[in-house]
Coordinates of C-alpha atoms and ligand atoms in Angstrom, one line a residue:
Chain A
M1 CA -9.7 52.3 -22.4
T2 CA -9.7 50.0 -25.2
T3 CA -12.3 48.7 -27.5
N4 CA -10.6 45.4 -28.5
A5 CA -12.3 42.7 -26.9
I6 CA -8.6 40.9 -27.3
E7 CA -5.5 42.3 -28.1
A8 CA -2.1 40.8 -28.3
H9 CA 1.2 42.6 -28.8
G10 CA 4.7 40.2 -29.4
L11 CA 3.3 37.3 -27.9
V12 CA 5.8 34.5 -27.7
K13 CA 6.1 31.2 -26.2
T14 CA 8.7 28.2 -26.3
Y15 CA 8.9 24.9 -25.6
G16 CA 12.5 24.3 -25.3
E17 CA 13.7 25.0 -29.0
K18 CA 10.2 24.7 -30.3
R19 CA 8.8 28.6 -31.2
A20 CA 5.1 27.6 -30.7
L21 CA 4.7 31.4 -30.3
D22 CA 7.0 33.5 -32.6
G23 CA 6.1 37.2 -32.1
V24 CA 1.8 37.0 -32.7
D25 CA -0.2 40.0 -32.5
L26 CA -4.3 40.4 -32.4
A27 CA -6.7 42.6 -32.4
V28 CA -10.1 41.5 -32.2
A29 CA -13.0 44.0 -32.1
R30 CA -15.6 43.8 -29.7
G31 CA -18.6 41.6 -31.0
A32 CA -16.1 40.2 -34.1
V33 CA -15.5 36.7 -35.1
C34 CA -12.0 35.9 -35.9
A35 CA -10.3 33.0 -37.0
L36 CA -6.6 31.8 -36.2
L37 CA -6.6 29.3 -39.6
G38 CA -3.1 27.5 -39.4
P39 CA -2.2 23.6 -40.1
N40 CA -1.6 21.5 -36.9
G41 CA 1.3 22.8 -35.4
A42 CA 0.9 26.1 -36.0
G43 CA 0.8 27.5 -32.5
K44 CA -2.8 28.0 -32.5
T45 CA -3.8 26.1 -29.3
T46 CA -0.8 27.7 -27.6
A47 CA -2.2 31.2 -28.7
V48 CA -5.5 30.0 -26.8
R49 CA -4.3 29.0 -24.1
V50 CA -2.1 32.2 -23.2
L51 CA -5.3 34.4 -23.6
T52 CA -7.3 32.1 -21.4
T53 CA -4.6 32.1 -19.3
L54 CA -3.7 28.5 -18.6
T55 CA 0.1 29.4 -19.9
L56 CA 1.6 32.2 -19.3
P57 CA 3.3 34.3 -22.7
D58 CA 7.3 34.3 -22.1
A59 CA 7.1 37.8 -23.2
G60 CA 4.9 39.6 -25.1
T61 CA 1.2 41.3 -23.3
A62 CA -2.3 40.4 -24.1
T63 CA -5.5 41.5 -23.0
V64 CA -9.2 39.8 -22.9
A65 CA -12.1 42.2 -22.5
G66 CA -9.2 44.8 -20.9
H67 CA -7.9 42.5 -18.4
D68 CA -4.4 41.3 -18.1
V69 CA -3.7 37.7 -18.9
V70 CA -0.6 37.8 -16.9
G71 CA -1.4 40.6 -13.8
D72 CA -5.4 40.0 -13.6
P73 CA -5.9 36.1 -14.6
V74 CA -8.8 36.0 -12.1
A75 CA -10.6 38.8 -13.9
V76 CA -10.1 37.6 -17.3
R77 CA -11.6 34.0 -16.6
R78 CA -14.7 35.4 -15.1
V79 CA -15.1 36.8 -18.3
L80 CA -14.3 34.1 -20.5
G81 CA -15.8 30.9 -21.9
L82 CA -13.2 28.4 -23.5
A83 CA -13.9 25.4 -25.7
A84 CA -10.6 23.2 -25.8
Q85 CA -9.7 21.7 -29.1
D86 CA -10.6 18.1 -26.9
A87 CA -14.1 18.5 -25.8
T88 CA -13.7 18.5 -22.3
V89 CA -16.8 17.5 -20.6
D90 CA -16.9 15.1 -18.1
G91 CA -18.0 12.0 -19.2
L92 CA -19.3 10.5 -16.1
L93 CA -21.4 13.4 -15.3
T94 CA -24.7 14.0 -17.0
G95 CA -25.5 16.9 -19.5
H96 CA -27.3 18.5 -16.9
E97 CA -24.7 17.4 -14.0
N98 CA -22.1 19.5 -16.4
L99 CA -23.4 22.5 -17.3
T100 CA -24.5 22.9 -12.9
M101 CA -21.3 21.8 -11.7
I102 CA -19.8 24.9 -14.4
G103 CA -22.2 27.2 -13.0
E104 CA -21.6 26.4 -9.4
L105 CA -17.8 27.0 -9.9
H106 CA -19.5 30.3 -11.8
H107 CA -20.6 31.1 -8.1
L108 CA -24.1 31.5 -9.2
G109 CA -25.3 29.2 -6.4
R110 CA -27.0 25.9 -7.2
K111 CA -30.4 27.0 -8.1
R112 CA -29.3 29.4 -10.5
A113 CA -26.6 26.9 -11.6
K114 CA -29.5 23.9 -12.5
E115 CA -32.0 26.3 -13.8
R116 CA -29.0 27.4 -16.0
A117 CA -28.2 24.5 -17.8
T118 CA -31.8 23.6 -18.1
V119 CA -31.9 26.5 -20.3
L120 CA -28.6 26.1 -22.1
L121 CA -29.8 22.2 -23.1
E122 CA -33.1 22.9 -24.7
Q123 CA -30.7 25.8 -26.3
F124 CA -28.2 23.2 -27.5
T125 CA -31.0 20.4 -28.6
L126 CA -30.0 18.6 -26.0
T127 CA -32.6 18.0 -23.5
D128 CA -33.5 14.8 -24.4
A129 CA -30.3 13.7 -23.5
S130 CA -29.8 15.9 -20.1
D131 CA -30.2 12.7 -17.6
K132 CA -27.5 10.8 -19.8
L133 CA -24.0 10.7 -19.2
A134 CA -22.0 12.4 -21.3
K135 CA -19.4 9.8 -22.1
E136 CA -22.5 8.3 -24.2
Y137 CA -23.3 11.3 -25.8
S138 CA -21.9 11.0 -29.8
G139 CA -19.2 13.6 -31.1
G140 CA -21.8 16.1 -32.0
M141 CA -23.4 16.2 -28.8
R142 CA -20.4 16.5 -26.5
R143 CA -18.9 19.3 -28.8
R144 CA -22.4 21.0 -28.3
L145 CA -22.4 20.4 -24.7
D146 CA -18.9 21.7 -24.0
L147 CA -20.1 24.9 -25.7
A148 CA -23.2 25.1 -23.9
A149 CA -20.3 24.7 -21.0
T150 CA -18.9 28.0 -22.3
L151 CA -21.5 30.0 -22.3
V152 CA -23.2 28.9 -18.5
A153 CA -21.7 32.8 -17.1
Q154 CA -22.6 34.5 -20.0
P155 CA -18.8 35.1 -21.0
E156 CA -17.9 38.1 -22.8
V157 CA -15.4 36.7 -25.2
L158 CA -15.1 33.3 -26.6
F159 CA -12.4 31.0 -27.6
L160 CA -13.2 28.0 -29.7
D161 CA -10.2 25.5 -30.2
E162 CA -10.8 23.9 -33.5
P163 CA -14.7 23.4 -32.3
T164 CA -15.6 21.6 -35.3
T165 CA -12.5 19.3 -35.7
G166 CA -13.4 15.8 -35.8
L167 CA -17.2 16.2 -36.2
D168 CA -18.8 14.3 -39.2
P169 CA -20.5 16.8 -41.8
R170 CA -23.6 16.7 -40.6
A171 CA -22.6 17.3 -36.6
R172 CA -20.5 20.0 -38.4
N173 CA -23.3 21.3 -39.7
D174 CA -25.2 21.3 -36.9
L175 CA -22.5 22.9 -34.7
W176 CA -21.9 26.0 -37.9
D177 CA -25.3 26.9 -37.4
V178 CA -25.5 27.1 -33.3
L179 CA -22.0 29.3 -33.8
D180 CA -23.8 31.5 -36.3
E181 CA -26.5 31.9 -33.3
L182 CA -23.8 33.2 -31.0
V183 CA -22.1 35.2 -33.6
A184 CA -25.8 36.7 -34.5
G185 CA -26.3 37.8 -30.6
G186 CA -22.8 39.3 -30.6
A187 CA -20.3 37.3 -29.0
T188 CA -17.0 38.0 -29.3
I189 CA -15.6 34.9 -30.8
L190 CA -11.7 33.8 -31.5
L191 CA -11.9 30.7 -32.9
T192 CA -9.1 28.2 -34.1
T193 CA -9.6 26.2 -37.7
Q194 CA -7.3 24.1 -40.2
Y195 CA -10.0 25.1 -43.0
L196 CA -10.0 27.9 -44.9
E197 CA -14.1 27.3 -45.4
E198 CA -14.9 27.1 -42.0
A199 CA -13.0 30.0 -41.4
D200 CA -14.7 32.0 -44.6
R201 CA -18.2 30.4 -43.2
L202 CA -18.1 31.8 -40.0
A203 CA -15.3 34.7 -39.5
D204 CA -15.3 38.3 -40.4
D205 CA -11.4 38.2 -39.9
I206 CA -9.0 35.6 -40.5
V207 CA -5.4 35.7 -38.9
V208 CA -3.5 33.2 -40.7
V209 CA -0.3 31.2 -38.8
D210 CA 2.2 29.3 -39.5
H211 CA 5.0 28.6 -37.3
G212 CA 4.1 30.4 -34.6
R213 CA 3.9 33.4 -36.9
V214 CA 1.8 35.3 -38.5
I215 CA 1.9 35.1 -42.0
A216 CA -1.4 37.1 -43.6
R217 CA -4.8 38.6 -42.4
G218 CA -8.0 39.7 -43.8
D219 CA -11.0 38.9 -45.1
A220 CA -11.6 35.7 -46.8
R221 CA -12.0 37.5 -49.3
S222 CA -8.9 39.1 -49.6
L223 CA -6.9 36.5 -49.0
K224 CA -8.3 34.6 -51.6
R225 CA -7.8 37.1 -53.9
Q226 CA -4.1 36.7 -53.1
V227 CA -4.4 33.0 -53.8
G228 CA -6.6 34.1 -57.0
G229 CA -9.7 33.9 -56.3
D230 CA -12.5 30.7 -57.6
Q231 CA -10.7 28.7 -60.0
L232 CA -12.6 27.0 -62.8
R233 CA -11.5 23.1 -63.4
V234 CA -12.9 20.6 -65.5
V235 CA -11.7 16.8 -65.9
V236 CA -11.9 14.6 -69.2
A237 CA -13.1 11.4 -69.6
D238 CA -10.9 10.7 -72.2
R239 CA -6.9 12.6 -72.2
A240 CA -7.1 12.6 -75.7
D241 CA -9.4 16.2 -75.3
L242 CA -7.2 17.7 -73.0
D243 CA -6.0 20.1 -75.6
A244 CA -8.8 20.8 -77.1
V245 CA -10.0 21.4 -73.3
T246 CA -7.5 23.5 -72.5
A247 CA -8.0 26.0 -75.6
I248 CA -12.1 26.2 -74.7
V249 CA -10.6 26.8 -70.8
G250 CA -8.5 29.5 -71.6
R251 CA -10.5 31.1 -74.0
I252 CA -13.1 31.4 -71.5
A253 CA -11.3 31.8 -68.2
G254 CA -8.6 34.2 -70.0
H255 CA -6.1 32.8 -68.3
Q256 CA -3.5 30.7 -69.3
P257 CA -4.7 27.4 -67.7
T258 CA -3.6 24.5 -65.5
V259 CA -2.8 20.5 -67.2
D260 CA -2.3 17.9 -65.2
V261 CA -1.8 15.0 -67.2
G262 CA -2.7 12.7 -64.9
A263 CA -5.5 13.7 -63.3
R264 CA -7.0 14.5 -67.0
S265 CA -7.6 18.2 -65.1
V266 CA -7.7 21.4 -66.6
V267 CA -7.7 24.3 -64.0
A268 CA -7.9 27.9 -64.8
P269 CA -8.8 31.2 -62.2
A270 CA -12.5 32.2 -63.2
E271 CA -12.9 35.8 -62.5
G272 CA -16.5 35.3 -64.0
G273 CA -17.6 33.1 -61.5
T274 CA -20.6 31.0 -62.0
S275 CA -21.6 32.6 -65.7
A276 CA -18.1 31.0 -66.8
I277 CA -19.5 28.2 -65.5
S278 CA -22.5 27.7 -67.6
A279 CA -20.1 29.1 -70.8
L280 CA -17.9 26.5 -70.2
A281 CA -20.4 23.8 -69.7
D282 CA -22.4 25.0 -73.3
A283 CA -18.7 25.1 -75.3
L284 CA -18.0 21.8 -74.2
T285 CA -21.3 20.5 -74.9
E286 CA -20.8 21.9 -78.2
A287 CA -17.7 20.5 -78.8
E288 CA -19.3 17.3 -77.8
I289 CA -16.1 16.4 -75.3
R290 CA -17.1 13.9 -72.7
V291 CA -16.7 15.9 -69.4
E292 CA -16.3 13.6 -66.1
D293 CA -16.4 16.4 -63.4
L294 CA -16.6 19.9 -64.1
G295 CA -17.0 23.3 -61.1
L296 CA -15.7 25.5 -59.1
A297 CA -13.1 24.6 -56.8
Q298 CA -12.6 27.3 -53.8
P299 CA -9.1 27.6 -53.0
T300 CA -8.2 25.9 -50.2
L301 CA -5.8 26.6 -47.2
D302 CA -3.0 24.2 -48.9
D303 CA -3.8 27.1 -52.4
V304 CA -3.3 29.9 -49.6
F305 CA -0.3 28.7 -48.1
L306 CA 1.3 27.9 -51.3
T307 CA 0.5 31.7 -52.5
L308 CA 1.6 33.1 -49.0
T309 CA 5.0 31.4 -48.5
G310 CA 5.7 29.3 -51.5
A311 CA 5.8 26.1 -49.9
P312 CA 2.8 23.5 -49.0
P313 CA 1.8 23.6 -45.5
E314 CA 4.5 21.2 -43.4
A315 CA 2.3 19.6 -40.4
D316 CA 4.6 19.6 -37.5
D317 CA 7.0 16.6 -37.4
D318 CA 5.5 15.7 -33.2
A319 CA 1.9 16.7 -34.7
A320 CA -0.8 14.3 -35.9
A321 CA -0.6 14.5 -39.4
V322 CA -4.3 15.9 -40.7
P323 CA -5.0 16.4 -44.4
V324 CA -5.0 20.3 -44.1
S325 CA -6.8 21.6 -47.2
T326 CA -9.8 18.3 -46.5
I327 CA -12.1 18.4 -44.0
S328 CA -11.2 14.8 -42.3
E329 CA -14.5 12.8 -42.5
E330 CA -13.4 10.6 -39.5
Q331 CA -15.2 10.4 -36.6
R332 CA -13.6 10.9 -33.0
Chain B
M1 CA -30.8 23.7 -34.1
S2 CA -33.7 24.2 -32.5
T3 CA -35.3 27.5 -34.3
Q4 CA -35.6 29.0 -30.5
A5 CA -32.3 29.6 -29.9
A6 CA -32.0 31.8 -32.7
T7 CA -34.4 34.3 -31.0
E8 CA -33.0 33.3 -27.3
T9 CA -29.2 34.6 -27.7
P10 CA -27.6 32.6 -26.2
T11 CA -24.4 34.4 -24.9
L12 CA -24.0 38.0 -24.1
H13 CA -27.0 39.5 -22.2
P14 CA -25.2 42.8 -20.6
A15 CA -27.0 41.8 -17.5
R16 CA -24.3 39.7 -16.0
P17 CA -26.0 37.4 -13.3
A18 CA -25.0 39.1 -9.7
R19 CA -22.7 36.5 -8.7
A20 CA -22.5 35.3 -5.0
R21 CA -19.2 35.1 -3.1
G22 CA -17.7 32.2 -4.0
T23 CA -15.0 30.9 -1.7
F24 CA -12.6 28.0 -1.7
V25 CA -15.0 26.2 0.7
S26 CA -17.5 25.7 -1.9
D27 CA -15.3 25.2 -4.4
T28 CA -13.5 22.4 -3.5
W29 CA -17.2 20.9 -2.3
V30 CA -18.5 21.0 -5.3
I31 CA -15.0 19.5 -7.4
A32 CA -15.5 16.7 -4.0
R33 CA -19.0 16.1 -5.2
R34 CA -17.8 15.6 -8.4
G35 CA -15.1 12.9 -7.3
L36 CA -18.1 11.7 -5.3
I37 CA -20.4 11.3 -7.6
H38 CA -17.5 9.9 -10.3
M39 CA -16.6 7.0 -8.1
R40 CA -19.9 5.5 -7.8
R41 CA -20.4 5.5 -11.8
Q42 CA -17.1 3.6 -11.7
P43 CA -17.6 0.0 -10.4
E44 CA -13.8 -0.8 -10.8
A45 CA -13.4 1.8 -8.6
L46 CA -15.8 1.4 -5.9
S47 CA -14.8 -2.5 -5.8
D48 CA -11.3 -1.8 -4.9
A49 CA -12.9 -0.1 -1.8
T50 CA -15.8 -3.0 -1.1
I51 CA -15.6 -5.6 -2.6
Q52 CA -11.8 -6.4 -2.5
P53 CA -11.5 -5.4 1.4
V54 CA -14.4 -7.8 2.4
M55 CA -12.4 -10.5 0.1
F56 CA -9.6 -10.0 2.2
V57 CA -10.8 -11.0 5.1
L58 CA -12.6 -14.0 4.1
L59 CA -10.3 -15.1 1.9
F60 CA -7.5 -15.2 4.7
A61 CA -9.7 -15.9 7.4
F62 CA -11.2 -19.2 6.0
V63 CA -8.2 -20.0 3.9
F64 CA -4.9 -19.3 6.0
G65 CA -7.1 -18.9 9.5
G66 CA -5.9 -22.7 11.0
A67 CA -2.2 -22.4 8.6
I68 CA -1.0 -19.3 10.8
A69 CA 0.0 -19.3 14.2
V70 CA 0.0 -15.8 16.3
P71 CA 2.9 -15.3 18.5
G72 CA 1.4 -15.2 22.2
G73 CA -2.0 -17.4 20.7
G74 CA -4.8 -15.5 19.8
S75 CA -7.4 -15.8 16.8
Y76 CA -5.8 -15.4 13.5
K77 CA -8.8 -13.8 12.3
E78 CA -8.5 -11.0 15.4
F79 CA -4.5 -10.6 14.3
L80 CA -5.5 -10.5 10.1
M81 CA -8.2 -7.0 10.5
G82 CA -5.6 -4.9 11.9
G83 CA -3.3 -6.0 8.9
I84 CA -6.2 -5.6 6.4
F85 CA -7.7 -2.4 7.8
A86 CA -3.7 -1.1 7.1
Q87 CA -3.2 -2.3 3.5
T88 CA -6.8 -1.2 2.1
I89 CA -5.5 2.3 3.9
V90 CA -2.6 2.1 2.2
F91 CA -3.7 1.4 -1.0
G92 CA -5.8 4.1 -0.8
C93 CA -3.8 6.6 -2.0
F94 CA -4.5 5.1 -5.8
G95 CA -7.6 6.7 -5.7
V96 CA -6.6 10.2 -5.9
A97 CA -3.5 9.4 -8.0
L98 CA -5.9 7.9 -10.4
A99 CA -8.4 10.5 -10.6
L100 CA -5.9 13.5 -10.9
S101 CA -4.3 11.2 -13.8
N102 CA -7.3 11.5 -15.0
D103 CA -8.4 14.8 -15.1
R104 CA -4.6 16.1 -16.4
N105 CA -5.2 13.7 -19.3
N106 CA -8.2 14.8 -20.3
G107 CA -8.6 18.1 -20.3
A108 CA -10.3 18.4 -16.8
I109 CA -7.9 20.5 -14.7
D110 CA -7.5 22.9 -18.1
R111 CA -11.1 22.9 -18.1
F112 CA -11.0 23.7 -13.9
H113 CA -8.4 26.2 -14.3
S114 CA -10.1 28.3 -17.2
L115 CA -12.9 29.2 -14.4
P116 CA -12.8 31.6 -11.5
I117 CA -11.9 29.3 -8.5
S118 CA -8.8 29.1 -6.6
R119 CA -6.5 26.8 -8.1
A120 CA -6.1 25.4 -4.7
S121 CA -9.6 24.0 -4.1
V122 CA -9.2 21.5 -7.6
L123 CA -6.9 19.9 -5.1
A124 CA -8.3 20.4 -2.1
G125 CA -11.8 18.9 -4.3
H126 CA -9.8 15.4 -4.5
A127 CA -8.2 15.3 -1.2
V128 CA -11.6 15.8 0.5
A129 CA -13.7 13.2 -1.6
N130 CA -10.6 10.9 -1.1
L131 CA -11.1 11.1 2.2
I132 CA -14.7 10.5 2.5
R133 CA -14.2 7.9 -0.1
A134 CA -11.8 6.1 2.7
F135 CA -14.7 5.4 4.7
L136 CA -16.4 3.1 3.0
P137 CA -13.9 0.3 2.8
I138 CA -13.2 0.9 6.6
G139 CA -17.0 0.5 7.5
F140 CA -17.5 -2.5 5.1
M141 CA -14.3 -4.4 6.3
T142 CA -14.9 -3.8 10.0
I143 CA -18.8 -5.6 8.9
A144 CA -16.9 -8.6 6.9
G145 CA -15.0 -8.8 10.2
F146 CA -17.9 -8.6 12.8
V147 CA -19.3 -11.5 10.3
V148 CA -16.1 -13.6 10.3
G149 CA -15.3 -13.7 13.9
W150 CA -13.5 -10.5 15.0
R151 CA -14.1 -9.2 18.1
I152 CA -13.2 -5.7 19.8
H153 CA -11.9 -6.1 23.6
S154 CA -10.9 -3.1 24.0
G155 CA -13.2 -0.1 25.2
V156 CA -14.8 3.6 23.6
L157 CA -12.2 5.6 23.8
D158 CA -9.4 3.0 22.3
V159 CA -11.6 2.1 19.7
L160 CA -12.4 5.7 18.8
G161 CA -8.7 6.1 18.8
A162 CA -8.2 3.2 16.2
Y163 CA -10.8 4.6 13.9
G164 CA -9.1 8.0 14.3
L165 CA -5.6 6.8 13.8
M166 CA -7.4 4.9 10.5
V167 CA -8.3 8.3 9.2
V168 CA -5.3 10.6 10.2
F169 CA -3.6 8.0 8.3
S170 CA -5.6 7.8 5.4
F171 CA -4.9 11.9 5.0
A172 CA -1.3 11.1 4.8
M173 CA -1.8 8.5 2.0
I174 CA -4.3 11.2 -0.2
W175 CA -0.8 13.4 -0.1
I176 CA 1.5 10.6 -1.5
G177 CA -1.6 9.9 -3.8
V178 CA -1.6 14.0 -4.9
L179 CA 2.6 13.3 -5.4
L180 CA 2.0 10.3 -7.1
G181 CA -0.5 11.1 -9.7
S182 CA 1.2 14.6 -10.7
L183 CA 4.8 12.7 -11.3
V184 CA 3.4 9.7 -13.2
P185 CA 2.0 11.3 -16.7
T186 CA -0.8 8.4 -17.4
P187 CA -3.2 6.5 -15.5
E188 CA -1.5 3.4 -16.6
G189 CA 1.4 4.4 -15.3
V190 CA 0.1 4.8 -12.0
Q191 CA -1.6 1.5 -11.9
G192 CA 1.9 0.7 -12.7
V193 CA 3.4 1.9 -9.9
A194 CA 0.9 0.4 -7.4
F195 CA 1.6 -3.1 -8.2
V196 CA 5.7 -2.5 -8.7
V197 CA 5.7 -0.6 -5.6
I198 CA 2.7 0.0 -3.1
F199 CA 1.7 -3.9 -3.0
P200 CA 5.1 -5.0 -2.3
V201 CA 5.2 -2.1 0.8
T202 CA 1.7 -3.8 2.0
F203 CA 3.1 -7.2 2.2
I204 CA 6.7 -7.4 3.6
A205 CA 5.0 -6.0 7.1
S206 CA 3.0 -7.7 9.4
T207 CA 0.0 -7.0 7.4
F208 CA -1.3 -11.3 7.2
V209 CA 1.8 -12.7 9.2
P210 CA 3.6 -11.9 12.3
T211 CA 6.8 -10.1 11.9
S212 CA 8.3 -12.6 13.6
T213 CA 8.0 -15.3 10.9
L214 CA 10.2 -13.5 8.4
P215 CA 13.4 -14.2 7.2
S216 CA 16.3 -11.1 8.3
V217 CA 16.1 -8.6 5.8
L218 CA 12.8 -8.8 5.2
K219 CA 12.1 -8.8 9.1
T220 CA 13.7 -5.7 9.4
I221 CA 12.3 -3.6 6.6
A222 CA 8.9 -5.2 8.0
E223 CA 9.2 -4.3 11.4
W224 CA 10.3 -0.2 10.4
N225 CA 7.6 -0.2 7.9
P226 CA 4.7 2.0 8.2
T227 CA 2.1 -0.5 7.4
S228 CA 3.3 -3.0 9.7
S229 CA 3.0 -0.2 12.5
L230 CA -0.3 0.9 11.2
A231 CA -1.4 -2.6 11.7
N232 CA -0.4 -3.0 15.4
A233 CA -1.3 -0.4 16.3
L234 CA -5.0 -1.1 15.5
R235 CA -4.0 -4.1 17.2
H236 CA -3.2 -2.6 20.1
L237 CA -6.1 -0.6 20.6
F238 CA -8.5 -3.0 19.5
E239 CA -7.1 -5.5 21.9
N240 CA -6.3 -7.9 19.3
P241 CA -3.3 -10.4 19.5
G242 CA -0.1 -8.8 17.9
G243 CA -0.1 -5.5 18.9
V244 CA 2.7 -4.4 21.3
T245 CA 5.7 -6.7 21.3
P246 CA 7.5 -6.6 24.7
S247 CA 10.6 -4.9 25.7
S248 CA 13.2 -7.2 23.2
G249 CA 11.9 -5.9 19.6
A250 CA 12.4 -2.9 17.5
W251 CA 11.4 0.6 18.5
P252 CA 8.1 0.5 16.3
L253 CA 6.9 -2.8 17.4
Q254 CA 6.9 -1.5 21.0
H255 CA 5.5 1.8 20.4
P256 CA 3.1 1.2 17.4
V257 CA 0.9 3.9 17.8
A258 CA 3.2 6.4 18.2
Y259 CA 5.9 5.4 15.7
T260 CA 2.7 5.2 13.1
L261 CA 2.0 8.5 14.5
I262 CA 5.2 10.0 13.1
W263 CA 5.2 8.5 10.0
A264 CA 1.7 10.1 9.3
V265 CA 3.0 13.3 10.2
G266 CA 6.2 13.0 8.2
I267 CA 4.2 12.0 4.7
V268 CA 1.9 15.0 5.5
V269 CA 5.0 17.7 6.3
V270 CA 7.4 16.5 3.5
C271 CA 4.7 15.1 0.6
A272 CA 2.0 17.5 1.0
P273 CA 4.4 20.7 0.1
L274 CA 6.3 18.5 -2.6
A275 CA 2.7 17.2 -4.0
V276 CA 1.5 20.8 -4.4
M277 CA 4.6 21.7 -5.9
Q278 CA 4.6 19.5 -8.3
Y279 CA 1.2 19.1 -9.0
Q280 CA 1.7 22.5 -10.3
R281 CA 4.7 21.8 -11.8
S282 CA 2.4 19.5 -14.0
I283 CA -0.2 21.8 -15.1
K284 CA 2.0 24.5 -16.1
S285 CA 3.6 24.2 -19.1
Ligands
LIG401 N1 3.1 21.2 -23.7 C1 3.8 21.5 -24.8 N2 5.3 21.1 -24.7 C2 6.0 20.9 -26.0 N3 5.8 21.4 -27.2 C3 4.8 21.9 -27.4 C4 3.7 22.1 -25.9 N4 2.9 22.5 -26.9 C5 2.6 22.8 -28.0 N5 4.1 22.0 -28.4 C6 4.0 22.4 -29.6 O1 4.4 23.8 -30.1 C7 4.1 23.9 -31.6 C8 2.7 24.4 -31.4 O2 1.6 23.7 -30.9 P1 -0.2 24.0 -30.9 O3 -0.1 25.3 -30.7 O4 -0.6 23.1 -30.4 O5 -0.3 24.2 -32.6 P2 -1.7 23.8 -33.1 O6 -2.8 23.9 -32.2 O7 -1.9 25.2 -34.4 O8 -2.2 22.1 -34.0 C9 3.7 22.5 -32.0 O9 5.4 22.1 -32.7 C10 3.7 21.7 -30.9 O10 4.3 20.0 -30.5
LIG402 MG1 -4.7 22.4 -31.6

């Protein structure tokens, strides 16, 4: 008997020539939150589809809550909750009808399903919209309803495929709060994301995938350590000051900075964190240098990829190009 | 977020609900009910099933009613009704094709398949919803027909037979719809097939004019077209003009009811397994 809620060994899934999954191993302990982090086309959705029995793997094995995804898919479906990449709420049903239907298909019975729907709508602050058609919901509301739908039958393992992609920053923050609550409640969650920031914020373990392979794993801190942690970054107003600033940053960071003349920026790894920043601010003021921007930059997924693979992540040809390092602000 | 959510953790209560036993039948009904709600809330789809057939009845009865002669005499309005019933029933395949195609494209099928239900119930639910929906236009057309002067001259058993035949043929058309919905990747594609294939099929038939008025090749096609035989069978069972052609014509013209039933059974026997296979292929990957 395994203690892991999710286990996968050597998962392979090919689409024609394309190896969407190329030997993926996963182990997620009960109650843990694991983030699959990778650019568009990395194979995140395919991994989720295999683990949720929507797709058969070509090779490898996987269990969810101890049930084999190939051998006993119905048992797996009984214990999982899935929020697919595109929120699959039913636009022609009201919020309440959506959740009731899912409850009925989980065989709660119509009455119990309705009660459960009411409770969940309240928990996700959708009570006011419970009798509105879901197609009239905002992007954030749809995501919340979708998430509520995954919780109808109180699943043991949750799969959330890019739960915040396409949300505006406010809606994303709301959703993060909801996910925090789920985590506090002890849910086992496998989520996928393109953003290191999000993986960092939500997950205990981060598994970095690219081209269907796991290229790194660990917690956010250890991943960031691999790329050198936080970066001090200064943008000067006048290009003539670059040399002076480079000297100052180099002294305070204790590392040779990287200078981008075009961007008028000077960047160096910062070990001191916030104390380094105040020291730098003082030094710059003293030298009377006009600064346009000064800050501590977190490594992005781009940096992680650069360090891990020596190349920036290439979005897949057949996948839509979505910025990888910055969270897209666009609304669905 | 509500603070209350933090105290009432939304997941992972160790006490899992005692589940009533779910059955194929109840799952199918849940999905069928959803399909019916969808129809009610999609005015376009609903008008296909209500306003459109009624419009056809009114248009043809009043615009062409005087211009088209029925062989052997008789009222064109009475001839017309069997044709419009038949055409609407054949068009019925689009309801299920569109619904299935929409579900495949918006992730609903994936959602259903991640639930602990029999996958067959998704398909069965669509089929049941569309069979129920088929009654709607039949009812509306019956009323519209009576309003414009259509009359039934046969006995109760024949009338029951006529409506029974409509239900049977509606059931057969659902499987063509499932096949279509699984083969054609997008809802737009389904619409395209409607205009390019099914629309002509319902017109090169005895739907609005007797087949004897058509030029030779079209005439032969029309005589063997099941839309014609369905229309003629209904005319025959309602004792309206244009039902059974006396001995000289093609076999379907002489035995419209039998020929229509053969088609219905044939469609189900051939299309249902194909449709289920194609559906499974379309949802795999
Ligand atoms: N049904 C499919 N048919 C063909 N190729 C697919 C299919 N699903 C995924 N792929 C391909 O597999 C790769 C991984 O896709 P996916 O798992 O969706 O990536 P991610 O979710 O990380 O963006 C991509 O190159 C994608 O084009
Ligand atoms: Mg994806």
